[in-house]
């Protein structure tokens, strides 16, 4: 493809949606060709640039994803699980790359992406940043090197408007820790402690979620043994890093075979 790939942003009015829009507009490798919002949204029918408080962009906000996707080569989707499943169906129909940064998806919802992935490229990750994906890889390595004498705790912090917990990134890290030990996360996850819980169960992977202020994202994986403790940490100080990662995934997906991929594939870390 000689022309820059056309990108559609879903949930364009949201905090992450607007960041994705600005990232695409600032890139010399892609074009913004569409913006999708839910039915009844006040931005519908407006020029996206004007709705965001700037100059016209020549992109009208629509609630018809099929019409928008038909003009594009990729979709950047950081919305909600139910919306993402519908977008996946339409992206498969349009044969466009579907980059999913939506968090809070259940195992059943993730499994429901499989039919769409037979027809289109899906890149889904709980976090699109290079640093976090390196942290995932390191977590898997350290977990494999240390036995159950080391307790594993995943601690995450986000802003007070985040609606899901643990975060998608925390679950990525928990999965990596479980994989390192050769166990299934659902068998060892401890997601809440309140009251008289008893002693910590050997081999469990604990999760703690902090919500407050405008924290963008902080993740720690703690390996606590007798007499020593190892902590792996990632701190995000700029939300744009997630948008840049998503755009990188959309560009990487051009020409790939239909299927489900993650940022490890995009970054060559697998």
PDB file of C-alpha atoms in Angstrom:
ATOM      1  CA  UNK A   1       0.000   0.000   0.000  1.00  0.00           C
ATOM      2  CA  UNK A   2       1.533   3.299  -1.121  1.00  0.00           C
ATOM      3  CA  UNK A   3      -1.052   5.596   0.463  1.00  0.00           C
ATOM      4  CA  UNK A   4      -1.007   6.173   4.190  1.00  0.00           C
ATOM      5  CA  UNK A   5      -3.509   3.819   5.899  1.00  0.00           C
ATOM      6  CA  UNK A   6      -6.826   5.397   6.846  1.00  0.00           C
ATOM      7  CA  UNK A   7      -7.679   5.207  10.549  1.00  0.00           C
ATOM      8  CA  UNK A   8     -11.064   5.345  12.295  1.00  0.00           C
ATOM      9  CA  UNK A   9     -11.284   6.146  16.020  1.00  0.00           C
ATOM     10  CA  UNK A  10     -14.254   4.795  17.968  1.00  0.00           C
ATOM     11  CA  UNK A  11     -15.440   6.539  21.126  1.00  0.00           C
ATOM     12  CA  UNK A  12     -13.839   9.664  19.685  1.00  0.00           C
ATOM     13  CA  UNK A  13     -15.190  12.062  22.318  1.00  0.00           C
ATOM     14  CA  UNK A  14     -13.641  10.262  25.281  1.00  0.00           C
ATOM     15  CA  UNK A  15     -10.369  11.122  26.949  1.00  0.00           C
ATOM     16  CA  UNK A  16      -8.558   8.266  25.235  1.00  0.00           C
ATOM     17  CA  UNK A  17     -10.495   8.754  22.013  1.00  0.00           C
ATOM     18  CA  UNK A  18      -9.352  12.351  21.685  1.00  0.00           C
ATOM     19  CA  UNK A  19      -5.776  11.314  22.449  1.00  0.00           C
ATOM     20  CA  UNK A  20      -5.973   8.718  19.669  1.00  0.00           C
ATOM     21  CA  UNK A  21      -7.324  11.363  17.283  1.00  0.00           C
ATOM     22  CA  UNK A  22      -4.473  13.751  18.071  1.00  0.00           C
ATOM     23  CA  UNK A  23      -1.911  10.977  17.695  1.00  0.00           C
ATOM     24  CA  UNK A  24      -3.179   9.981  14.244  1.00  0.00           C
ATOM     25  CA  UNK A  25      -3.336  13.624  13.154  1.00  0.00           C
ATOM     26  CA  UNK A  26       0.264  14.114  14.281  1.00  0.00           C
ATOM     27  CA  UNK A  27       1.548  11.090  12.367  1.00  0.00           C
ATOM     28  CA  UNK A  28       3.054  11.183   8.895  1.00  0.00           C
ATOM     29  CA  UNK A  29       2.321   7.469   8.474  1.00  0.00           C
ATOM     30  CA  UNK A  30      -1.489   7.422   8.772  1.00  0.00           C
ATOM     31  CA  UNK A  31      -4.608   9.460   7.964  1.00  0.00           C
ATOM     32  CA  UNK A  32      -7.689  10.071  10.097  1.00  0.00           C
ATOM     33  CA  UNK A  33     -10.696   9.119   7.970  1.00  0.00           C
ATOM     34  CA  UNK A  34     -13.468   8.520  10.490  1.00  0.00           C
ATOM     35  CA  UNK A  35     -14.782   9.068  14.008  1.00  0.00           C
ATOM     36  CA  UNK A  36     -17.525   6.985  15.619  1.00  0.00           C
ATOM     37  CA  UNK A  37     -19.701   7.767  18.620  1.00  0.00           C
ATOM     38  CA  UNK A  38     -22.744   6.130  20.191  1.00  0.00           C
ATOM     39  CA  UNK A  39     -26.269   6.895  19.005  1.00  0.00           C
ATOM     40  CA  UNK A  40     -27.637  10.104  20.515  1.00  0.00           C
ATOM     41  CA  UNK A  41     -24.243  11.597  21.306  1.00  0.00           C
ATOM     42  CA  UNK A  42     -24.187  15.414  20.976  1.00  0.00           C
ATOM     43  CA  UNK A  43     -21.145  15.307  18.656  1.00  0.00           C
ATOM     44  CA  UNK A  44     -22.988  13.366  15.950  1.00  0.00           C
ATOM     45  CA  UNK A  45     -23.117  15.207  12.640  1.00  0.00           C
ATOM     46  CA  UNK A  46     -20.454  17.696  13.706  1.00  0.00           C
ATOM     47  CA  UNK A  47     -16.988  18.062  12.259  1.00  0.00           C
ATOM     48  CA  UNK A  48     -14.695  16.257  14.693  1.00  0.00           C
ATOM     49  CA  UNK A  49     -12.201  19.117  14.872  1.00  0.00           C
ATOM     50  CA  UNK A  50     -14.895  21.641  15.720  1.00  0.00           C
ATOM     51  CA  UNK A  51     -16.430  19.286  18.309  1.00  0.00           C
ATOM     52  CA  UNK A  52     -13.007  19.048  19.973  1.00  0.00           C
ATOM     53  CA  UNK A  53     -12.788  22.839  20.080  1.00  0.00           C
ATOM     54  CA  UNK A  54     -10.416  23.335  17.144  1.00  0.00           C
ATOM     55  CA  UNK A  55     -10.413  23.821  13.398  1.00  0.00           C
ATOM     56  CA  UNK A  56     -12.465  21.647  11.064  1.00  0.00           C
ATOM     57  CA  UNK A  57     -10.803  18.376  10.053  1.00  0.00           C
ATOM     58  CA  UNK A  58     -13.166  17.302   7.302  1.00  0.00           C
ATOM     59  CA  UNK A  59     -14.191  14.266   9.384  1.00  0.00           C
ATOM     60  CA  UNK A  60     -17.832  14.079  10.478  1.00  0.00           C
ATOM     61  CA  UNK A  61     -18.696  12.191  13.667  1.00  0.00           C
ATOM     62  CA  UNK A  62     -21.057   9.312  12.884  1.00  0.00           C
ATOM     63  CA  UNK A  63     -22.905   6.537  14.689  1.00  0.00           C
ATOM     64  CA  UNK A  64     -22.648   4.254  11.631  1.00  0.00           C
ATOM     65  CA  UNK A  65     -19.465   2.218  12.100  1.00  0.00           C
ATOM     66  CA  UNK A  66     -19.911   0.212   8.898  1.00  0.00           C
ATOM     67  CA  UNK A  67     -19.914   3.379   6.806  1.00  0.00           C
ATOM     68  CA  UNK A  68     -16.821   4.660   8.630  1.00  0.00           C
ATOM     69  CA  UNK A  69     -14.911   1.363   8.532  1.00  0.00           C
ATOM     70  CA  UNK A  70     -15.552   0.954   4.795  1.00  0.00           C
ATOM     71  CA  UNK A  71     -13.292   3.974   4.164  1.00  0.00           C
ATOM     72  CA  UNK A  72     -10.480   2.781   6.427  1.00  0.00           C
ATOM     73  CA  UNK A  73      -7.672   0.265   6.781  1.00  0.00           C
ATOM     74  CA  UNK A  74      -7.674   0.173  10.598  1.00  0.00           C
ATOM     75  CA  UNK A  75      -9.826   0.944  13.636  1.00  0.00           C
ATOM     76  CA  UNK A  76      -8.536   2.111  17.023  1.00  0.00           C
ATOM     77  CA  UNK A  77     -10.991   0.995  19.689  1.00  0.00           C
ATOM     78  CA  UNK A  78     -10.721   1.880  23.392  1.00  0.00           C
ATOM     79  CA  UNK A  79     -14.423   1.725  24.266  1.00  0.00           C
ATOM     80  CA  UNK A  80     -16.448  -0.829  26.268  1.00  0.00           C
ATOM     81  CA  UNK A  81     -16.703  -4.622  25.938  1.00  0.00           C
ATOM     82  CA  UNK A  82     -20.176  -4.751  24.364  1.00  0.00           C
ATOM     83  CA  UNK A  83     -19.300  -2.039  21.847  1.00  0.00           C
ATOM     84  CA  UNK A  84     -15.969  -3.692  21.040  1.00  0.00           C
ATOM     85  CA  UNK A  85     -17.664  -6.996  20.190  1.00  0.00           C
ATOM     86  CA  UNK A  86     -19.968  -5.210  17.753  1.00  0.00           C
ATOM     87  CA  UNK A  87     -17.060  -3.263  16.256  1.00  0.00           C
ATOM     88  CA  UNK A  88     -15.141  -6.551  15.842  1.00  0.00           C
ATOM     89  CA  UNK A  89     -17.989  -8.012  13.802  1.00  0.00           C
ATOM     90  CA  UNK A  90     -18.134  -4.946  11.555  1.00  0.00           C
ATOM     91  CA  UNK A  91     -14.335  -4.658  11.231  1.00  0.00           C
ATOM     92  CA  UNK A  92     -14.233  -8.282  10.082  1.00  0.00           C
ATOM     93  CA  UNK A  93     -16.923  -7.532   7.525  1.00  0.00           C
ATOM     94  CA  UNK A  94     -14.911  -4.548   6.261  1.00  0.00           C
ATOM     95  CA  UNK A  95     -11.619  -6.549   6.444  1.00  0.00           C
ATOM     96  CA  UNK A  96      -9.823  -3.820   8.418  1.00  0.00           C
ATOM     97  CA  UNK A  97      -7.278  -4.141  11.225  1.00  0.00           C
ATOM     98  CA  UNK A  98      -9.027  -3.870  14.596  1.00  0.00           C
ATOM     99  CA  UNK A  99      -6.787  -2.593  17.413  1.00  0.00           C
ATOM    100  CA  UNK A 100      -8.480  -3.218  20.760  1.00  0.00           C
ATOM    101  CA  UNK A 101      -7.359  -1.400  23.897  1.00  0.00           C
ATOM    102  CA  UNK A 102     -10.690  -1.960  25.652  1.00  0.00           C
ATOM    103  CA  UNK A 103     -10.264  -3.316  29.171  1.00  0.00           C
ATOM    104  CA  UNK A 104     -12.684  -5.119  31.475  1.00  0.00           C
ATOM    105  CA  UNK A 105     -13.500  -7.833  28.912  1.00  0.00           C
ATOM    106  CA  UNK A 106     -14.524 -11.181  30.392  1.00  0.00           C
ATOM    107  CA  UNK A 107     -13.075 -14.486  29.221  1.00  0.00           C
ATOM    108  CA  UNK A 108     -16.335 -15.140  27.386  1.00  0.00           C
ATOM    109  CA  UNK A 109     -16.174 -11.775  25.622  1.00  0.00           C
ATOM    110  CA  UNK A 110     -12.569 -12.355  24.585  1.00  0.00           C
ATOM    111  CA  UNK A 111     -13.519 -15.790  23.247  1.00  0.00           C
ATOM    112  CA  UNK A 112     -16.332 -14.147  21.269  1.00  0.00           C
ATOM    113  CA  UNK A 113     -13.704 -12.307  19.181  1.00  0.00           C
ATOM    114  CA  UNK A 114     -12.624 -15.573  17.558  1.00  0.00           C
ATOM    115  CA  UNK A 115     -15.118 -15.554  14.645  1.00  0.00           C
ATOM    116  CA  UNK A 116     -14.066 -12.018  13.660  1.00  0.00           C
ATOM    117  CA  UNK A 117     -10.381 -12.949  13.786  1.00  0.00           C
ATOM    118  CA  UNK A 118     -10.907 -15.529  11.048  1.00  0.00           C
ATOM    119  CA  UNK A 119     -11.545 -12.696   8.599  1.00  0.00           C
ATOM    120  CA  UNK A 120      -9.502  -9.760   9.908  1.00  0.00           C
ATOM    121  CA  UNK A 121      -6.448  -8.880  11.963  1.00  0.00           C
ATOM    122  CA  UNK A 122      -7.205  -8.208  15.628  1.00  0.00           C
ATOM    123  CA  UNK A 123      -4.502  -6.764  17.874  1.00  0.00           C
ATOM    124  CA  UNK A 124      -5.725  -6.790  21.476  1.00  0.00           C
ATOM    125  CA  UNK A 125      -3.723  -5.793  24.546  1.00  0.00           C
ATOM    126  CA  UNK A 126      -4.498  -4.581  28.036  1.00  0.00           C
ATOM    127  CA  UNK A 127      -1.709  -2.061  27.564  1.00  0.00           C
ATOM    128  CA  UNK A 128      -0.106  -0.748  24.374  1.00  0.00           C
ATOM    129  CA  UNK A 129       3.132   0.671  25.808  1.00  0.00           C
ATOM    130  CA  UNK A 130       6.596  -0.724  25.088  1.00  0.00           C
ATOM    131  CA  UNK A 131       7.625  -0.454  28.740  1.00  0.00           C
ATOM    132  CA  UNK A 132       4.632  -2.385  30.049  1.00  0.00           C
ATOM    133  CA  UNK A 133       5.098  -5.175  27.538  1.00  0.00           C
ATOM    134  CA  UNK A 134       8.739  -5.442  28.559  1.00  0.00           C
ATOM    135  CA  UNK A 135       7.518  -5.594  32.165  1.00  0.00           C
ATOM    136  CA  UNK A 136       5.216  -8.471  31.221  1.00  0.00           C
ATOM    137  CA  UNK A 137       8.132 -10.362  29.704  1.00  0.00           C
ATOM    138  CA  UNK A 138      10.321  -9.702  32.755  1.00  0.00           C
ATOM    139  CA  UNK A 139       7.528 -10.796  35.092  1.00  0.00           C
ATOM    140  CA  UNK A 140       7.234 -14.117  33.297  1.00  0.00           C
ATOM    141  CA  UNK A 141      11.007 -14.639  33.464  1.00  0.00           C
ATOM    142  CA  UNK A 142      11.319 -13.781  37.159  1.00  0.00           C
ATOM    143  CA  UNK A 143       8.290 -15.879  38.072  1.00  0.00           C
ATOM    144  CA  UNK A 144       9.812 -18.858  36.301  1.00  0.00           C
ATOM    145  CA  UNK A 145      13.100 -18.364  38.154  1.00  0.00           C
ATOM    146  CA  UNK A 146      11.615 -18.081  41.660  1.00  0.00           C
ATOM    147  CA  UNK A 147       9.606 -20.794  43.381  1.00  0.00           C
ATOM    148  CA  UNK A 148       6.583 -20.457  45.665  1.00  0.00           C
ATOM    149  CA  UNK A 149       8.816 -19.367  48.547  1.00  0.00           C
ATOM    150  CA  UNK A 150       8.330 -15.959  46.908  1.00  0.00           C
ATOM    151  CA  UNK A 151       4.821 -14.538  47.180  1.00  0.00           C
ATOM    152  CA  UNK A 152       3.634 -12.545  44.143  1.00  0.00           C
ATOM    153  CA  UNK A 153       1.547  -9.397  44.457  1.00  0.00           C
ATOM    154  CA  UNK A 154       0.384  -7.176  41.583  1.00  0.00           C
ATOM    155  CA  UNK A 155      -0.358  -3.614  42.691  1.00  0.00           C
ATOM    156  CA  UNK A 156      -1.918  -1.117  40.272  1.00  0.00           C
ATOM    157  CA  UNK A 157      -3.017   2.520  40.555  1.00  0.00           C
ATOM    158  CA  UNK A 158      -5.255   4.528  38.225  1.00  0.00           C
ATOM    159  CA  UNK A 159      -7.373   7.687  38.157  1.00  0.00           C
ATOM    160  CA  UNK A 160     -10.695   7.892  39.971  1.00  0.00           C
ATOM    161  CA  UNK A 161     -12.772   7.541  36.807  1.00  0.00           C
ATOM    162  CA  UNK A 162     -11.541   4.069  35.839  1.00  0.00           C
ATOM    163  CA  UNK A 163     -14.451   1.656  35.986  1.00  0.00           C
ATOM    164  CA  UNK A 164     -12.767  -1.789  36.000  1.00  0.00           C
ATOM    165  CA  UNK A 165     -10.457  -3.478  38.485  1.00  0.00           C
ATOM    166  CA  UNK A 166      -7.994  -5.073  38.367  1.00  0.00           C
ATOM    167  CA  UNK A 167      -6.789  -3.145  35.349  1.00  0.00           C
ATOM    168  CA  UNK A 168      -6.196  -4.913  32.060  1.00  0.00           C
ATOM    169  CA  UNK A 169      -2.479  -4.379  32.570  1.00  0.00           C
ATOM    170  CA  UNK A 170      -2.580  -5.910  36.054  1.00  0.00           C
ATOM    171  CA  UNK A 171      -4.278  -8.975  34.606  1.00  0.00           C
ATOM    172  CA  UNK A 172      -1.624  -9.164  31.864  1.00  0.00           C
ATOM    173  CA  UNK A 173       1.025  -9.165  34.585  1.00  0.00           C
ATOM    174  CA  UNK A 174      -0.854 -11.731  36.641  1.00  0.00           C
ATOM    175  CA  UNK A 175      -1.167 -13.980  33.595  1.00  0.00           C
ATOM    176  CA  UNK A 176       2.562 -13.619  32.938  1.00  0.00           C
ATOM    177  CA  UNK A 177       3.392 -14.535  36.529  1.00  0.00           C
ATOM    178  CA  UNK A 178       1.097 -17.556  36.367  1.00  0.00           C
ATOM    179  CA  UNK A 179       2.581 -18.670  33.038  1.00  0.00           C
ATOM    180  CA  UNK A 180       6.055 -18.428  34.539  1.00  0.00           C
ATOM    181  CA  UNK A 181       4.994 -20.870  37.236  1.00  0.00           C
ATOM    182  CA  UNK A 182       3.078 -23.116  34.876  1.00  0.00           C
ATOM    183  CA  UNK A 183      -0.314 -22.566  36.512  1.00  0.00           C
ATOM    184  CA  UNK A 184      -3.632 -21.053  35.441  1.00  0.00           C
ATOM    185  CA  UNK A 185      -4.244 -17.574  36.853  1.00  0.00           C
ATOM    186  CA  UNK A 186      -7.881 -18.329  37.664  1.00  0.00           C
ATOM    187  CA  UNK A 187      -6.694 -21.101  40.005  1.00  0.00           C
ATOM    188  CA  UNK A 188      -4.340 -18.906  42.040  1.00  0.00           C
ATOM    189  CA  UNK A 189      -5.677 -15.324  41.792  1.00  0.00           C
ATOM    190  CA  UNK A 190      -6.562 -13.570  45.060  1.00  0.00           C
ATOM    191  CA  UNK A 191      -8.409 -10.387  44.102  1.00  0.00           C
ATOM    192  CA  UNK A 192      -9.751  -9.173  47.417  1.00  0.00           C
ATOM    193  CA  UNK A 193      -8.982  -9.283  51.107  1.00  0.00           C
ATOM    194  CA  UNK A 194     -11.352  -7.963  53.733  1.00  0.00           C
ATOM    195  CA  UNK A 195     -11.850  -8.962  57.349  1.00  0.00           C
ATOM    196  CA  UNK A 196     -10.331 -12.054  58.904  1.00  0.00           C
ATOM    197  CA  UNK A 197      -9.028 -13.720  55.749  1.00  0.00           C
ATOM    198  CA  UNK A 198      -6.541 -16.077  57.335  1.00  0.00           C
ATOM    199  CA  UNK A 199      -2.925 -16.496  56.287  1.00  0.00           C
ATOM    200  CA  UNK A 200      -1.918 -15.983  52.699  1.00  0.00           C
ATOM    201  CA  UNK A 201      -2.238 -19.174  50.663  1.00  0.00           C
ATOM    202  CA  UNK A 202       1.065 -20.419  49.296  1.00  0.00           C
ATOM    203  CA  UNK A 203       1.306 -19.941  45.536  1.00  0.00           C
ATOM    204  CA  UNK A 204      -1.451 -17.340  45.265  1.00  0.00           C
ATOM    205  CA  UNK A 205      -1.022 -14.268  43.056  1.00  0.00           C
ATOM    206  CA  UNK A 206      -2.562 -11.287  44.811  1.00  0.00           C
ATOM    207  CA  UNK A 207      -4.050  -8.140  43.274  1.00  0.00           C
ATOM    208  CA  UNK A 208      -4.495  -4.696  44.792  1.00  0.00           C
ATOM    209  CA  UNK A 209      -6.202  -1.797  42.983  1.00  0.00           C
ATOM    210  CA  UNK A 210      -5.748   1.870  43.935  1.00  0.00           C
ATOM    211  CA  UNK A 211      -8.095   4.523  42.480  1.00  0.00           C
ATOM    212  CA  UNK A 212      -7.517   8.221  42.980  1.00  0.00           C
ATOM    213  CA  UNK A 213      -7.001  11.614  41.423  1.00  0.00           C
ATOM    214  CA  UNK A 214      -5.579  11.723  37.914  1.00  0.00           C
ATOM    215  CA  UNK A 215      -3.096   8.829  38.130  1.00  0.00           C
ATOM    216  CA  UNK A 216      -2.480   7.676  34.553  1.00  0.00           C
ATOM    217  CA  UNK A 217      -1.159   4.232  35.396  1.00  0.00           C
ATOM    218  CA  UNK A 218       1.299   2.659  37.820  1.00  0.00           C
ATOM    219  CA  UNK A 219       2.006  -1.073  38.065  1.00  0.00           C
ATOM    220  CA  UNK A 220       4.216  -3.002  40.483  1.00  0.00           C
ATOM    221  CA  UNK A 221       4.897  -6.714  40.586  1.00  0.00           C
ATOM    222  CA  UNK A 222       6.287  -7.656  43.988  1.00  0.00           C
ATOM    223  CA  UNK A 223       8.109 -10.937  44.616  1.00  0.00           C
ATOM    224  CA  UNK A 224       8.351 -11.167  48.404  1.00  0.00           C
ATOM    225  CA  UNK A 225      10.518 -13.866  49.991  1.00  0.00           C
ATOM    226  CA  UNK A 226      11.961 -14.420  53.434  1.00  0.00           C
ATOM    227  CA  UNK A 227      14.531 -11.700  54.023  1.00  0.00           C
ATOM    228  CA  UNK A 228      14.364 -10.171  50.543  1.00  0.00           C
ATOM    229  CA  UNK A 229      11.944  -8.570  48.133  1.00  0.00           C
ATOM    230  CA  UNK A 230      12.139  -7.851  44.395  1.00  0.00           C
ATOM    231  CA  UNK A 231       9.862  -5.242  42.787  1.00  0.00           C
ATOM    232  CA  UNK A 232       9.365  -4.685  39.060  1.00  0.00           C
ATOM    233  CA  UNK A 233       7.723  -1.321  38.328  1.00  0.00           C
ATOM    234  CA  UNK A 234       6.299   0.714  35.461  1.00  0.00           C
ATOM    235  CA  UNK A 235       4.950   4.268  35.751  1.00  0.00           C
ATOM    236  CA  UNK A 236       3.095   5.993  32.908  1.00  0.00           C
ATOM    237  CA  UNK A 237       3.344   9.778  33.035  1.00  0.00           C
ATOM    238  CA  UNK A 238       1.811  10.568  29.634  1.00  0.00           C
ATOM    239  CA  UNK A 239      -1.347   8.956  28.248  1.00  0.00           C
ATOM    240  CA  UNK A 240      -0.115   9.538  24.695  1.00  0.00           C
ATOM    241  CA  UNK A 241       2.215   6.529  24.979  1.00  0.00           C
ATOM    242  CA  UNK A 242      -0.844   4.236  24.818  1.00  0.00           C
ATOM    243  CA  UNK A 243      -2.147   6.016  21.720  1.00  0.00           C
ATOM    244  CA  UNK A 244       1.259   5.815  20.024  1.00  0.00           C
ATOM    245  CA  UNK A 245       1.381   2.097  20.743  1.00  0.00           C
ATOM    246  CA  UNK A 246      -2.108   1.608  19.313  1.00  0.00           C
ATOM    247  CA  UNK A 247      -1.181   3.429  16.107  1.00  0.00           C
ATOM    248  CA  UNK A 248       1.995   1.359  15.864  1.00  0.00           C
ATOM    249  CA  UNK A 249      -0.166  -1.776  16.137  1.00  0.00           C
ATOM    250  CA  UNK A 250      -2.515  -0.527  13.394  1.00  0.00           C
ATOM    251  CA  UNK A 251       0.418   0.074  11.038  1.00  0.00           C
ATOM    252  CA  UNK A 252       2.017  -3.272  11.905  1.00  0.00           C
ATOM    253  CA  UNK A 253      -1.248  -5.062  11.158  1.00  0.00           C
ATOM    254  CA  UNK A 254      -1.309  -3.975   7.528  1.00  0.00           C
ATOM    255  CA  UNK A 255      -0.565  -7.040   5.418  1.00  0.00           C
ATOM    256  CA  UNK A 256      -0.671  -9.507   8.330  1.00  0.00           C
ATOM    257  CA  UNK A 257      -2.792 -12.646   8.016  1.00  0.00           C
ATOM    258  CA  UNK A 258      -6.179 -12.671   9.786  1.00  0.00           C
ATOM    259  CA  UNK A 259      -5.899 -13.761  13.394  1.00  0.00           C
ATOM    260  CA  UNK A 260      -5.516 -12.551  16.962  1.00  0.00           C
ATOM    261  CA  UNK A 261      -2.273 -10.832  17.945  1.00  0.00           C
ATOM    262  CA  UNK A 262      -0.987  -8.815  20.889  1.00  0.00           C
ATOM    263  CA  UNK A 263       1.616  -6.125  21.481  1.00  0.00           C
ATOM    264  CA  UNK A 264       4.285  -8.755  22.042  1.00  0.00           C
ATOM    265  CA  UNK A 265       3.819  -9.665  18.376  1.00  0.00           C
ATOM    266  CA  UNK A 266       3.875  -6.021  17.313  1.00  0.00           C
ATOM    267  CA  UNK A 267       7.051  -5.308  19.292  1.00  0.00           C
ATOM    268  CA  UNK A 268       8.752  -8.575  18.358  1.00  0.00           C
ATOM    269  CA  UNK A 269       9.009  -9.691  21.987  1.00  0.00           C
ATOM    270  CA  UNK A 270       7.430 -13.140  21.610  1.00  0.00           C
TER     271      UNK A 270
END
